[in-house]
Short mmCIF file of C-alpha atoms and ligand atoms in Angstrom, two decimals:
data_model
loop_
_atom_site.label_atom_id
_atom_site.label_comp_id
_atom_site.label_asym_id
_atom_site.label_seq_id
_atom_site.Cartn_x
_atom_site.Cartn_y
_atom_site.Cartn_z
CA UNK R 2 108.85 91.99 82.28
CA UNK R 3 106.71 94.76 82.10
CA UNK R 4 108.44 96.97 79.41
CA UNK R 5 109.52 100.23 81.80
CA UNK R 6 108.11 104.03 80.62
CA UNK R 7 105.14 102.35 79.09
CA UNK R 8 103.14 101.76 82.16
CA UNK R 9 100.75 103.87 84.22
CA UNK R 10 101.80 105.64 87.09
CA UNK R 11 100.12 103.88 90.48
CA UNK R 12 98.33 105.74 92.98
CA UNK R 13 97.59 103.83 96.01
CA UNK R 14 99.77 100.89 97.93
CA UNK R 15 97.81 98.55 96.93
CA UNK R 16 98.17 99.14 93.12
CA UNK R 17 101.96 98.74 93.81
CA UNK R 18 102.25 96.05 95.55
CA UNK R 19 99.96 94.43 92.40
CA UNK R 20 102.94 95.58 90.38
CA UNK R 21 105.73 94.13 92.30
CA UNK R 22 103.94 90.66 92.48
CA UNK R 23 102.97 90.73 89.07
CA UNK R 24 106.61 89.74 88.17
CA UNK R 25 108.15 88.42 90.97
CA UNK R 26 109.35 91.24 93.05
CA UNK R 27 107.29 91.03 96.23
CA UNK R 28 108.11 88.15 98.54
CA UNK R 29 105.61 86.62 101.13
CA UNK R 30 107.10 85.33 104.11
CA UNK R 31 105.70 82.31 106.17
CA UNK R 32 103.13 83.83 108.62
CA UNK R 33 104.16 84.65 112.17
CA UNK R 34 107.40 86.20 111.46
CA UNK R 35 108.63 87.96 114.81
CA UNK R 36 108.03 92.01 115.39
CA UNK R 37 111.23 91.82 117.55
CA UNK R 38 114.31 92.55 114.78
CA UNK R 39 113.32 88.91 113.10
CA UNK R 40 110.83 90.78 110.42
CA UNK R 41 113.80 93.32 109.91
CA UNK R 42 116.43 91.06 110.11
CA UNK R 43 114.49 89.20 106.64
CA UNK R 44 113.67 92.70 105.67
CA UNK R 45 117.69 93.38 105.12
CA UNK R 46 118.79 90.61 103.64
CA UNK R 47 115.86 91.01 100.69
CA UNK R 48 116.98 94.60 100.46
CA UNK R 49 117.20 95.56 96.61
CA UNK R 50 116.21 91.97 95.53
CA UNK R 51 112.53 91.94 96.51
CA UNK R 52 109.99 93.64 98.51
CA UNK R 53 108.53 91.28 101.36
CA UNK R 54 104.93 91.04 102.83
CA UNK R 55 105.25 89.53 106.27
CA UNK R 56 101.07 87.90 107.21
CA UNK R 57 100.27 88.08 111.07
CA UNK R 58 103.76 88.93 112.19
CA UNK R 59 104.05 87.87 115.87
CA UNK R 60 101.01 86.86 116.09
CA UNK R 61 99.35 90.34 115.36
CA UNK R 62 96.55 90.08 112.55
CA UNK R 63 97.79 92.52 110.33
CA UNK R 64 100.64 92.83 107.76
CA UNK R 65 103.73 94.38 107.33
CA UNK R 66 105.06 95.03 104.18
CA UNK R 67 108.78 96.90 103.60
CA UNK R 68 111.50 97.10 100.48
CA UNK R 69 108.68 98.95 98.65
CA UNK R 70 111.15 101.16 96.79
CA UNK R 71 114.96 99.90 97.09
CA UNK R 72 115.69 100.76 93.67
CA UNK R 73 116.15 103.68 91.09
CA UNK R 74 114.54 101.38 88.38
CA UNK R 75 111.47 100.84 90.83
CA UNK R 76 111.23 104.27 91.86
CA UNK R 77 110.66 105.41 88.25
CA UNK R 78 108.25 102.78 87.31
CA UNK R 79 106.36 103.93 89.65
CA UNK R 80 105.66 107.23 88.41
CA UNK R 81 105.28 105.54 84.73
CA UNK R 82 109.05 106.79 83.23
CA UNK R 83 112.10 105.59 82.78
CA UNK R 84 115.13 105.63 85.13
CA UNK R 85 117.28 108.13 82.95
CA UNK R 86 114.08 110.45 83.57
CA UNK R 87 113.29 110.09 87.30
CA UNK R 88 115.30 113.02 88.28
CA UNK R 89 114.11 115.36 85.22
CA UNK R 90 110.66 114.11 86.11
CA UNK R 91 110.92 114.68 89.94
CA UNK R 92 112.24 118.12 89.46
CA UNK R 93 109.48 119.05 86.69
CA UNK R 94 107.04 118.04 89.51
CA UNK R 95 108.52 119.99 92.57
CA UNK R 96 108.85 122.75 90.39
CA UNK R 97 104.60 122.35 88.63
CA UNK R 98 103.18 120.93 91.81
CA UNK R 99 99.46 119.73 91.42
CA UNK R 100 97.00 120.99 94.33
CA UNK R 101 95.36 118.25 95.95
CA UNK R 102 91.53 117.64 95.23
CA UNK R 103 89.03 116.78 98.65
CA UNK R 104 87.10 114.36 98.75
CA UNK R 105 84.08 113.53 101.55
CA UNK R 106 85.13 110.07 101.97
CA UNK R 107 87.68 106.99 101.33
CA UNK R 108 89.37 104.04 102.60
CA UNK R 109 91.62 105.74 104.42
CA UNK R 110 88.36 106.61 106.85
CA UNK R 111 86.95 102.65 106.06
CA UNK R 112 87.54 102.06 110.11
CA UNK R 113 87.60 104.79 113.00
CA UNK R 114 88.71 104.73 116.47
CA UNK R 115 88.43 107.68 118.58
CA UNK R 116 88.72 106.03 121.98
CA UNK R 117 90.48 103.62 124.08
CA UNK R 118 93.30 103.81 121.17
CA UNK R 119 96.35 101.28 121.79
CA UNK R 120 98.63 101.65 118.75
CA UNK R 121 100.45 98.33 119.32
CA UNK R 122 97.12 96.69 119.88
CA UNK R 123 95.90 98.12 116.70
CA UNK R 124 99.22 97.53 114.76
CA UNK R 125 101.75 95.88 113.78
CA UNK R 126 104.57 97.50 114.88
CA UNK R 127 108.28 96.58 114.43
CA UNK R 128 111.29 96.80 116.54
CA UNK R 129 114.60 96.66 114.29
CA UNK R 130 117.67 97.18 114.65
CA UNK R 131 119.45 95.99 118.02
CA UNK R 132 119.69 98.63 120.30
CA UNK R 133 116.08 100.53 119.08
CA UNK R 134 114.42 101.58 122.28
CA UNK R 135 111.40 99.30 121.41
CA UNK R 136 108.60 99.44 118.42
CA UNK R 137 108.94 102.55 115.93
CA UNK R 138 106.66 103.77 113.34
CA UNK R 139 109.68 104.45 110.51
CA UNK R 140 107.89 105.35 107.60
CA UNK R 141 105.12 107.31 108.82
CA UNK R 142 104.52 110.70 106.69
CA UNK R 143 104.07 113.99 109.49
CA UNK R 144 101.49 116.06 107.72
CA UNK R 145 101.08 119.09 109.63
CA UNK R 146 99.46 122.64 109.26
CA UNK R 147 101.16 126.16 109.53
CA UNK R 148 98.71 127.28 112.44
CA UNK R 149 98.83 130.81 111.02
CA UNK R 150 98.32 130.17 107.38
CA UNK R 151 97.02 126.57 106.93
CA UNK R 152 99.73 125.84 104.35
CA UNK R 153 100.61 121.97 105.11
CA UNK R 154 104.10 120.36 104.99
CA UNK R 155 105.04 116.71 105.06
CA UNK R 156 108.12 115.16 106.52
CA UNK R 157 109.14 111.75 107.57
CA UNK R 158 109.92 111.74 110.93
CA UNK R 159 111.29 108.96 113.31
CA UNK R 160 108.19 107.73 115.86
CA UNK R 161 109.29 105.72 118.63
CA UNK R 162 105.98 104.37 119.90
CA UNK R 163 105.97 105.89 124.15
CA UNK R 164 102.33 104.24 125.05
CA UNK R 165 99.15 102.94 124.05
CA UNK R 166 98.12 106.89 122.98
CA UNK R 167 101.53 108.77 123.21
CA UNK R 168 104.52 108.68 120.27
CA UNK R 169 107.96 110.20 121.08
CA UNK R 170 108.92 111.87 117.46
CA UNK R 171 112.13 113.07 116.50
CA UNK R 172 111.63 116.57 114.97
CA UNK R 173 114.58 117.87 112.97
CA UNK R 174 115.00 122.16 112.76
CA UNK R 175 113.49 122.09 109.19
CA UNK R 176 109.71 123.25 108.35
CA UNK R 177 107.75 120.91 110.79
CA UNK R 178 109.30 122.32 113.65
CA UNK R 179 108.87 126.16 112.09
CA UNK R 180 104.86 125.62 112.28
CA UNK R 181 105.37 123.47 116.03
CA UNK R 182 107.44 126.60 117.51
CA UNK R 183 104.16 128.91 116.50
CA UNK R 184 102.00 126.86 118.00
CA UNK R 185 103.61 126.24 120.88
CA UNK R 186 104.47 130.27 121.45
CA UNK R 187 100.04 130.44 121.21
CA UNK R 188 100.18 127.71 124.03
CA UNK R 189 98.67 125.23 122.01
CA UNK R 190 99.76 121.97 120.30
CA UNK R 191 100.29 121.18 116.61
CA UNK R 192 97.65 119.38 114.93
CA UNK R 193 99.10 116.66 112.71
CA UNK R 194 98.93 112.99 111.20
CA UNK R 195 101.10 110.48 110.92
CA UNK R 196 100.36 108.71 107.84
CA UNK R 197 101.36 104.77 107.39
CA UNK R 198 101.07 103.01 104.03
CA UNK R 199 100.98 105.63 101.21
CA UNK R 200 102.52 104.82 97.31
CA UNK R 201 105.88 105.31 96.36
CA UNK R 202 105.13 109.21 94.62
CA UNK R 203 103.51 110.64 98.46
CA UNK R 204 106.83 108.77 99.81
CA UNK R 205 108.88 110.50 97.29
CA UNK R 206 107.22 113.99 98.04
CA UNK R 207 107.48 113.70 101.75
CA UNK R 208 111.25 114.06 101.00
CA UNK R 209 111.41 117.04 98.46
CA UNK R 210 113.62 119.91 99.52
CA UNK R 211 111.12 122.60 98.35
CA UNK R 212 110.64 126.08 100.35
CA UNK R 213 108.62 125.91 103.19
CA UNK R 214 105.26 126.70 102.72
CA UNK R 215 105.17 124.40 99.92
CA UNK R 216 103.02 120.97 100.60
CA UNK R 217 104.99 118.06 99.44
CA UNK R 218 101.22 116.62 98.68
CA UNK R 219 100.66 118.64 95.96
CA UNK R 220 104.06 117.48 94.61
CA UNK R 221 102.93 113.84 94.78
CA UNK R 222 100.38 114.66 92.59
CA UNK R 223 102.94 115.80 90.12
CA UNK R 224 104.73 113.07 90.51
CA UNK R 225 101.94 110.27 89.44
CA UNK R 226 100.13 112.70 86.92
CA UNK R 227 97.12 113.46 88.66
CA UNK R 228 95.95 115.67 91.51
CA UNK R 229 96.03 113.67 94.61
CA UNK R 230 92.62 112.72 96.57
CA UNK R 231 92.53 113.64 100.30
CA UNK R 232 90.30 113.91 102.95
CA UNK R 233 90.19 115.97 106.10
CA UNK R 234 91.10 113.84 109.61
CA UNK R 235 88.02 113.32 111.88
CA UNK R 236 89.31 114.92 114.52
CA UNK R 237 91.64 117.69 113.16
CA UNK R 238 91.84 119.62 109.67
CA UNK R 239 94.97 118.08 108.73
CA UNK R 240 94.23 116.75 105.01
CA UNK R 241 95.85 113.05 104.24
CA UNK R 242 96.59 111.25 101.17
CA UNK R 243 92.35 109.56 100.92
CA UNK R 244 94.40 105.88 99.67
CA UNK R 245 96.33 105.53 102.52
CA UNK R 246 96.70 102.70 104.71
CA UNK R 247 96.20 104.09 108.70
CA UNK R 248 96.31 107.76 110.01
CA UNK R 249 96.88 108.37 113.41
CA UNK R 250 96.05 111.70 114.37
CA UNK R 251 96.85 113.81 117.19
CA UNK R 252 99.22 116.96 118.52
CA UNK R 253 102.28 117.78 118.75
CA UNK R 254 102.45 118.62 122.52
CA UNK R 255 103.20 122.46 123.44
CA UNK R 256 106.09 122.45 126.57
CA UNK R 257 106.57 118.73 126.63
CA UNK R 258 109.66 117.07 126.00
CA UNK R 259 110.17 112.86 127.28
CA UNK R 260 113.24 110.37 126.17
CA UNK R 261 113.42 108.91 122.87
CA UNK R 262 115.64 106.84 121.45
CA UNK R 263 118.54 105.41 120.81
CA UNK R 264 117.42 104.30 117.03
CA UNK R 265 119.39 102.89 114.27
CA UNK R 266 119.48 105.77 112.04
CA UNK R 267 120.09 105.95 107.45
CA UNK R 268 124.24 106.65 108.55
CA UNK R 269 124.57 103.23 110.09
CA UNK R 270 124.56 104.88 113.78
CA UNK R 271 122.36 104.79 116.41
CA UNK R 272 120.35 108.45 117.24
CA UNK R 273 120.79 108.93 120.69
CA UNK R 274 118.47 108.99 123.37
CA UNK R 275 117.44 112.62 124.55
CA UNK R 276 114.09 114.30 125.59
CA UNK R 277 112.32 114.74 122.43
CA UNK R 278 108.64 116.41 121.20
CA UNK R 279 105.42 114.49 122.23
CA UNK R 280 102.63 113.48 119.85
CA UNK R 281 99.34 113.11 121.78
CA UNK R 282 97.41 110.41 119.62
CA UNK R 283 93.22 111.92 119.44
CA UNK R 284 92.26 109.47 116.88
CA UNK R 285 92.90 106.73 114.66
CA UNK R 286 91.46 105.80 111.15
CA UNK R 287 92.57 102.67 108.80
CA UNK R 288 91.24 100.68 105.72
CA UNK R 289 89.79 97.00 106.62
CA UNK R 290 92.44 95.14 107.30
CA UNK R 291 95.54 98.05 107.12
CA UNK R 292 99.20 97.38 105.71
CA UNK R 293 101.78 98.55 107.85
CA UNK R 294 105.06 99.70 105.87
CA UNK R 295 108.21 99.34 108.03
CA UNK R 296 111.68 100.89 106.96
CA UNK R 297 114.92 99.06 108.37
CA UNK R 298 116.87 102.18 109.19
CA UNK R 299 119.90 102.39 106.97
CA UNK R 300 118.20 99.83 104.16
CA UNK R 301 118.50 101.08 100.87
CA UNK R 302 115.23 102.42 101.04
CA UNK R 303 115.77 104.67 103.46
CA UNK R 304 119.28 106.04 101.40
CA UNK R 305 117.24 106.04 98.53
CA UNK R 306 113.96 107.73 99.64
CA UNK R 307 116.71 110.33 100.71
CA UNK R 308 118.74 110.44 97.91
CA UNK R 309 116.49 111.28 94.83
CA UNK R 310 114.39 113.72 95.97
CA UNK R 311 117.54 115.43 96.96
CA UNK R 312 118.99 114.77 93.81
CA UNK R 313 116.31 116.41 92.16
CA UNK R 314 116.27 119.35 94.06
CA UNK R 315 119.60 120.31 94.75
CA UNK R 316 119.98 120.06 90.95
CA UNK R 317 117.37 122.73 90.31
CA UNK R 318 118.89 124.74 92.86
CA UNK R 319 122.72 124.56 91.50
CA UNK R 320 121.55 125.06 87.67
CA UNK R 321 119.46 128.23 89.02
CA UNK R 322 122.79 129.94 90.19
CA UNK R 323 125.31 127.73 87.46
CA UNK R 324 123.93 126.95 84.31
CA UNK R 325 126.39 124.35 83.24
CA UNK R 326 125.27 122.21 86.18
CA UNK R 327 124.43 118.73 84.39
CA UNK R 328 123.80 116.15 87.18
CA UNK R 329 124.37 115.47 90.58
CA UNK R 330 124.61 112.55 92.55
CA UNK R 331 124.47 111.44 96.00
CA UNK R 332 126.28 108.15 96.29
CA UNK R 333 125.13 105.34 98.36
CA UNK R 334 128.57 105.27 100.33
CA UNK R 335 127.86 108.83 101.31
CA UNK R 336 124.60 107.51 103.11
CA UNK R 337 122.34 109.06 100.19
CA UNK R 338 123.07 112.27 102.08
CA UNK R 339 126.54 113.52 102.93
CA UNK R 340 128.39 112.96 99.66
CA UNK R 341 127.49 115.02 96.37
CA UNK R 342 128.99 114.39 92.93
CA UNK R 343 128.66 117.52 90.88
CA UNK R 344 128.86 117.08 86.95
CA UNK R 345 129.84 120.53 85.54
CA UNK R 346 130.09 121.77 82.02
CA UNK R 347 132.89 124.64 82.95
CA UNK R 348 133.15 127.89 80.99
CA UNK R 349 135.05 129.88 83.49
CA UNK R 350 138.37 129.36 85.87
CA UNK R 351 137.45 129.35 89.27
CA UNK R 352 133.74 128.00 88.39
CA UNK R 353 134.23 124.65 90.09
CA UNK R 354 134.68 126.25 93.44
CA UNK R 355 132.18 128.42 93.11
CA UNK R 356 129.49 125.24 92.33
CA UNK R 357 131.40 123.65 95.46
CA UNK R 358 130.16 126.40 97.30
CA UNK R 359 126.59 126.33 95.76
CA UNK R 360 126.12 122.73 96.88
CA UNK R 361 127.23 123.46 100.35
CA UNK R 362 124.37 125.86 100.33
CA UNK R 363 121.75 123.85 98.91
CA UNK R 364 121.49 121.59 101.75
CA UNK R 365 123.46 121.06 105.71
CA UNK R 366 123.50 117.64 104.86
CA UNK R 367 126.29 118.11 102.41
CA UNK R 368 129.73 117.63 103.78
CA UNK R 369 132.04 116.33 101.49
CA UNK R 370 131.37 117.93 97.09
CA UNK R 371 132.91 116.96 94.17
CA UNK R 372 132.82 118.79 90.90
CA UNK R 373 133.78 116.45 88.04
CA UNK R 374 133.87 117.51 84.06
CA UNK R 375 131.39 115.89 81.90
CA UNK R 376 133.78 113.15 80.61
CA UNK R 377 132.85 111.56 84.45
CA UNK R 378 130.38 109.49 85.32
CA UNK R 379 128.91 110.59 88.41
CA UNK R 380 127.11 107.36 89.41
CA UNK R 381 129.81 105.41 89.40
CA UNK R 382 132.06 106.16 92.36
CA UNK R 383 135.32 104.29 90.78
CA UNK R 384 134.82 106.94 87.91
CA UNK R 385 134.55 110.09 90.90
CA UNK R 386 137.59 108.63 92.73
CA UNK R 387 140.05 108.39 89.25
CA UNK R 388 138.87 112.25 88.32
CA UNK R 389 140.19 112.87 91.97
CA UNK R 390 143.13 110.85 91.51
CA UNK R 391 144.24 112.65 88.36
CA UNK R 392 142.85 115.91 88.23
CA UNK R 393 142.68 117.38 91.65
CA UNK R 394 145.46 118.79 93.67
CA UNK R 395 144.78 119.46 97.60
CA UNK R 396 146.95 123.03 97.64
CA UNK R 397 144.97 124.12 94.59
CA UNK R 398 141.33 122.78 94.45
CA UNK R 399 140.05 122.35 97.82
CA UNK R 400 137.92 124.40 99.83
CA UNK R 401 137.37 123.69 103.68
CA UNK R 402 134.41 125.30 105.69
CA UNK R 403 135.26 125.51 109.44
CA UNK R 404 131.78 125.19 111.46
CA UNK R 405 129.14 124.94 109.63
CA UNK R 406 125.62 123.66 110.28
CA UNK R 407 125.82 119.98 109.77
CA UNK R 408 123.70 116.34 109.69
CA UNK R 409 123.12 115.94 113.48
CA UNK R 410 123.13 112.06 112.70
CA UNK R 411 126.53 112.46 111.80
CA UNK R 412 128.45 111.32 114.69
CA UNK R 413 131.74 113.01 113.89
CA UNK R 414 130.35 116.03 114.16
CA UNK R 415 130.06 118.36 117.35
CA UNK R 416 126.45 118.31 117.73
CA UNK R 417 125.71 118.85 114.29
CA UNK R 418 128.13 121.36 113.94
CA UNK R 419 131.01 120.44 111.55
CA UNK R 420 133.46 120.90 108.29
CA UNK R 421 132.59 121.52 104.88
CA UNK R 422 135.13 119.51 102.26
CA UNK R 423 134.43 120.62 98.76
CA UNK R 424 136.78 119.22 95.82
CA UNK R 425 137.42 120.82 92.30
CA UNK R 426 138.68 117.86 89.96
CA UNK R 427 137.96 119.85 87.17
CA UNK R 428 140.68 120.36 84.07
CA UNK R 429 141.76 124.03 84.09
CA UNK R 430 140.38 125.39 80.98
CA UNK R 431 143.67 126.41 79.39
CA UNK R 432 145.11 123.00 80.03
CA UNK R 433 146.49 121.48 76.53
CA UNK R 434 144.41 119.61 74.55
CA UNK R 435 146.53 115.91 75.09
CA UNK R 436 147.67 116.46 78.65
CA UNK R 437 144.10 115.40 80.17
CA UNK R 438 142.87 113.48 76.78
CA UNK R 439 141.12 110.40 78.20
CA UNK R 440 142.51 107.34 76.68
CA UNK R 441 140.00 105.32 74.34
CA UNK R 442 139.63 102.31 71.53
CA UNK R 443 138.35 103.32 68.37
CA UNK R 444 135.06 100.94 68.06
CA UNK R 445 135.22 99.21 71.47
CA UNK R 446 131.76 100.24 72.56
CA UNK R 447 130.41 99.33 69.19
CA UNK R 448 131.99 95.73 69.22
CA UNK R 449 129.29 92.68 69.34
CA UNK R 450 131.08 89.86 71.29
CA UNK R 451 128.07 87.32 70.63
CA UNK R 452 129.12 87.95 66.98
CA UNK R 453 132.88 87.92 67.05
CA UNK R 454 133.76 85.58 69.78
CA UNK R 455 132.72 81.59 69.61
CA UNK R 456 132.65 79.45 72.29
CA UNK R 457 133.17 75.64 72.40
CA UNK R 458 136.29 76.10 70.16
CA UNK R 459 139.48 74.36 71.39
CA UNK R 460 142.41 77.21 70.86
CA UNK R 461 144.79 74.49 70.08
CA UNK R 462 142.68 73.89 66.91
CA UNK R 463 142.52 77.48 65.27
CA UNK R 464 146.07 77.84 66.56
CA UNK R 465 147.23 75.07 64.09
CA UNK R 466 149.54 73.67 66.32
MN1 MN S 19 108.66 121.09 103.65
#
C-alpha cells in the first residue's frame, strides 16, 4: 500500500485511475458489459470495494468507468492528505480558492465535433436504475457563466439524454438557475458545458456550498495544490477543466421546458417526471478515445460526493456564528444530505439550540440536527443514537420548524416544502459532575491483546483441572 498523506495530489482522470490500479482498487470487467442497468447493476455491487472500468460496453467503443471515489480514505488520497484532514483541507481550500490559469490548448480539445452531433453515437451512455427514463449523463459537471458578470459556477446536474443534440437537465433553485433566469429575462439562452470525466478534486468542487459568484474551479485548484488548467469551449466562452475527458457544449434554452424523468435519485427514490430546462448541444470536444464516468444514483459515491463538501462547508459556516463548533457529520443513513451530527464544545445554556438553528440555516437540505458534546463520536451513528437515548428529552430539547424550504427529492415532503427536527442531546452545564460521567476501564485502550492473550492453549490445561 501506498503509505496515505505522503503522495502527490493527482490532477487529471487518468492519473487516478493509475492510482487505483496500482494496488488493486480498479476492476476491469469482461468487455461488452450491457449500457441497459447491467453496467450499473456490477457498478453497485463493487460499490466501496473497487472502482470498475467497463471496455466497449454494449458494443459501443468507448469506456465507462464509475466507483471513482466511494470512500473517505480515497477521497483524501486524492488530494495527497490524510483522512482525519480531508475536511480541514477542503474547507482551507473553499475558503483560499486558487484562480484557474488558461491555456490555448489540451486534450480536452484532442477531438472536435461541431456538426451532425449524436451523443449516444459518440458515447457511452448508461441507463441505471429500473425505472430511469432511458440513458443519463450522471456525473457531468454544468459549468456555466453569470451572463452579466462572467463569474462561472459549477454544479452537477442530472442529464437525461432527450435526442441525438438535445439533453433534458434537472436544474435545482441554487446558483445555476440564478445566471439561467438572467438570461432567459434578455431572451437568450445560457451558455454552458457539461463536463464528463474530470479528477476526484473538480468533482469535489462542483459540490462546495460556497456563495454564489464563487467558481467551484478555482476551489479545485485548492484542493490538488495547484491552479487548475482550462481552456475556453470552441463554440462558447465557458472555461473547462483542460484534462477532462468530453465537453459537450451548448445552451440552456430560454422559454423551453420538455419531460424529464423519472430517475433514481441519491435518497433511494425516483425524481419524477415533469417538464424540465432544455440544453441545446452546439458542440462537442473529447480526448482520443474519451472515458465516460457514470454514477449509479444513490451509490456511495453519489452520498459521498454530497456529503464532504457539505461537511466542509457547513462547518465553516456554524464555527463562523459558534465557535465551539468541532465537527459535523452527515451520516450515510441520512442520504449524505438530510441528517447532520453537530459536535459542540458548550459554554452557554441554551447554546445547543441555538447551533440547531445555525445548521438549519446553513443548508435546506438539513431536516433532522443533532448537537452532541465532545465525549460523542459523530461518525459513528450507534454513538449519536446512545447521546439521544440518554441525554435528550423531547419536552425540553427539541425544536420543530413548521414549513420550511426543504430537499425536493425528499418524497415526504410537500413539494419540497417540509419540517425542520433539530435535537439538543447536550448535558446541561450545571449538571453534577457523576450524573452524566461516561463509564470507562482504566487501561483498556492501551491493552495489547497479541501480547497478553495466546492462542492454541487448551483452557483445561492452565486451569489445572
Ligand atoms: Mn455555486
Amino acid at each position: 500500500m501506498i503509505p496515505m498523506g505522503d503522495v502527490r495530489p493527482v490532477r487529471s482522470l487518468r492519473e487516478w485511475l493509475d492510482r487505483l490500479a496500482s494496488d488493486g482498487r480498479l476492476g476491469i470487467a469482461r468487455p461488452g458489459i450491457g449500457l441497459r442497468h447491467e453496467a450499473a447493476a456490477i457498478a453497485n455491487r463493487m460499490d466501496g470495494r473497487r472502482a470498475t472500468l467497463f471496455p466497449q460496453p454494449g458494443g459501443h467503443p468507448g469506456v465507462v468507468v464509475s466507483g471513482l471515489v466511494s470512500s473517505r480514505s480515497w477521497m483524501a488520497e486524492a488530494f495527497g492528505v490524510t483522512e482525519d484532514r480531508l475536511i480541514a483541507h477542503y474547507q482551507r481550500s473553499a475558503a483560499e480558492p486558487l484562480p484557474w490559469r488558461e491555456r490555448e490548448t489540451g486534450p480536452a480539445q484532442e477531438v472536435v465535433h461541431c456538426e451532425g452531433i449524436d451523443v449516444l453515437e459518440l458515447f457511452p451512455v448508461p441507463t441505471m436504475n429500473e425505472h430511469d427514463s432511458g440513458p443519463y449523463i450522471s456525473a457531468g459537471l454544468m459549468i456555466s457563466r453569470d451572463p452579466e458578470s462572467g463569474v462561472q459556477n459549477v454544479a452537477i446536474l442530472r442529464c437525461q439524454v432527450s435526442g441525438p443534440d438535445r439533453i433534458g437537465v434537472l436544474v435545482l433553485p441554487r446558483h445555476t438557475d440564478n445566471f439561467f433566469r438572467k438570461a432567459e429575462a434578455s431572451g437568450t439562452g445560457l451558455e454552458v458545458a457539461l463536463v464528463i470525466g474530470v479528477d476526484p478534486a473538480c468533482l469535489l468542487a462542483s459540490q462546495a456550498i460556497v456563495p454564489l459568484g464563487r467558481d467551484e474551479l478555482e476551489i479545485a485548484g485548492a484542493l490538488s495544490g495547484a491552479p487548475l488548467d482550462v481552456l475556453k469551449c470552441v463554440s462558447n466562452d465557458v472555461r473547462v477543466p483542460a484534462e477532462a475527458e468530453i465537453v459537450i457544449e451548448g445552451r440552456l434554452l430560454p422559454t423551453v421546458r420538455e419531460p424529464e424523468g423519472p430517475f433514481g435519485e441519491f435518497p433511494q427514490y425516483y425524481g419524477e417526471r415533469a417538464d424540465r430546462h432544455v440544453m441545446q448541444v452546439d458542440a462537442v470536444t473529447h480526448r482520443t478515445n474519451p472515458i465516460f464516468h457514470m454514477i449509479v444514483g444513490g451509490g456511495l459515491e453519489h452520498l459521498l460526493l454530497g456529503a464532504i463538501p457539505r461537511e466542509a462547508t457547513i462547518l465553516a459556516t456554524l464555527q463562523r456564528s459558534f465557535p465551539g463548533v468541532e465537527d459535523v457529520h452527515l451520516s450515510l443513513g441520512g442520504v449524505g444530505r438530510y441528517h447532520l451530527y453537530v459536535k459542540l464544545r458548550k459554554t452557554q445554556d441554551g447554546e445547543g439550540k441555538n447551533v440547531l438553528l445555525g445548521a438549519f440555516a446553513a443548508h435546506y437540505d438539513i431536516k433532522h440536527a443533532v448537537v452532541v458534546d465532545t465525549d460523542v463520536d459523530i461518525h459513528d451513528p450507534q454513538e449519536v443514537e446512545w447521546a439521544v437515548a440518554t441525554r435528550f428529552q423531547a419536552d425540553r430539547d427539541l425544536v420543530i420548524i413548521h414549513n420550511a424550504q426543504s430537499s425536493k427529492l425528499d418524497p415526504s415532503t410537500d413539494k419540497g416544502v417540509g419540517a425542520k427536527m433539530g435535537l439538543d442531546a447536550t448535558i446541561p452545564l450545571a449538571a453534577p459532575e457523576m450524573k452524566f460521567k461516561r463509564i470507562r476501564v482504566p487501561g483498556e485502550a492501551e491493552v495489547d491483546l497479541n501480547a497478553v492473550i495466546s492462542s492454541g492453549v487448551a483452557w483445561r490445561e492452565v486451569h489445572g483441572a
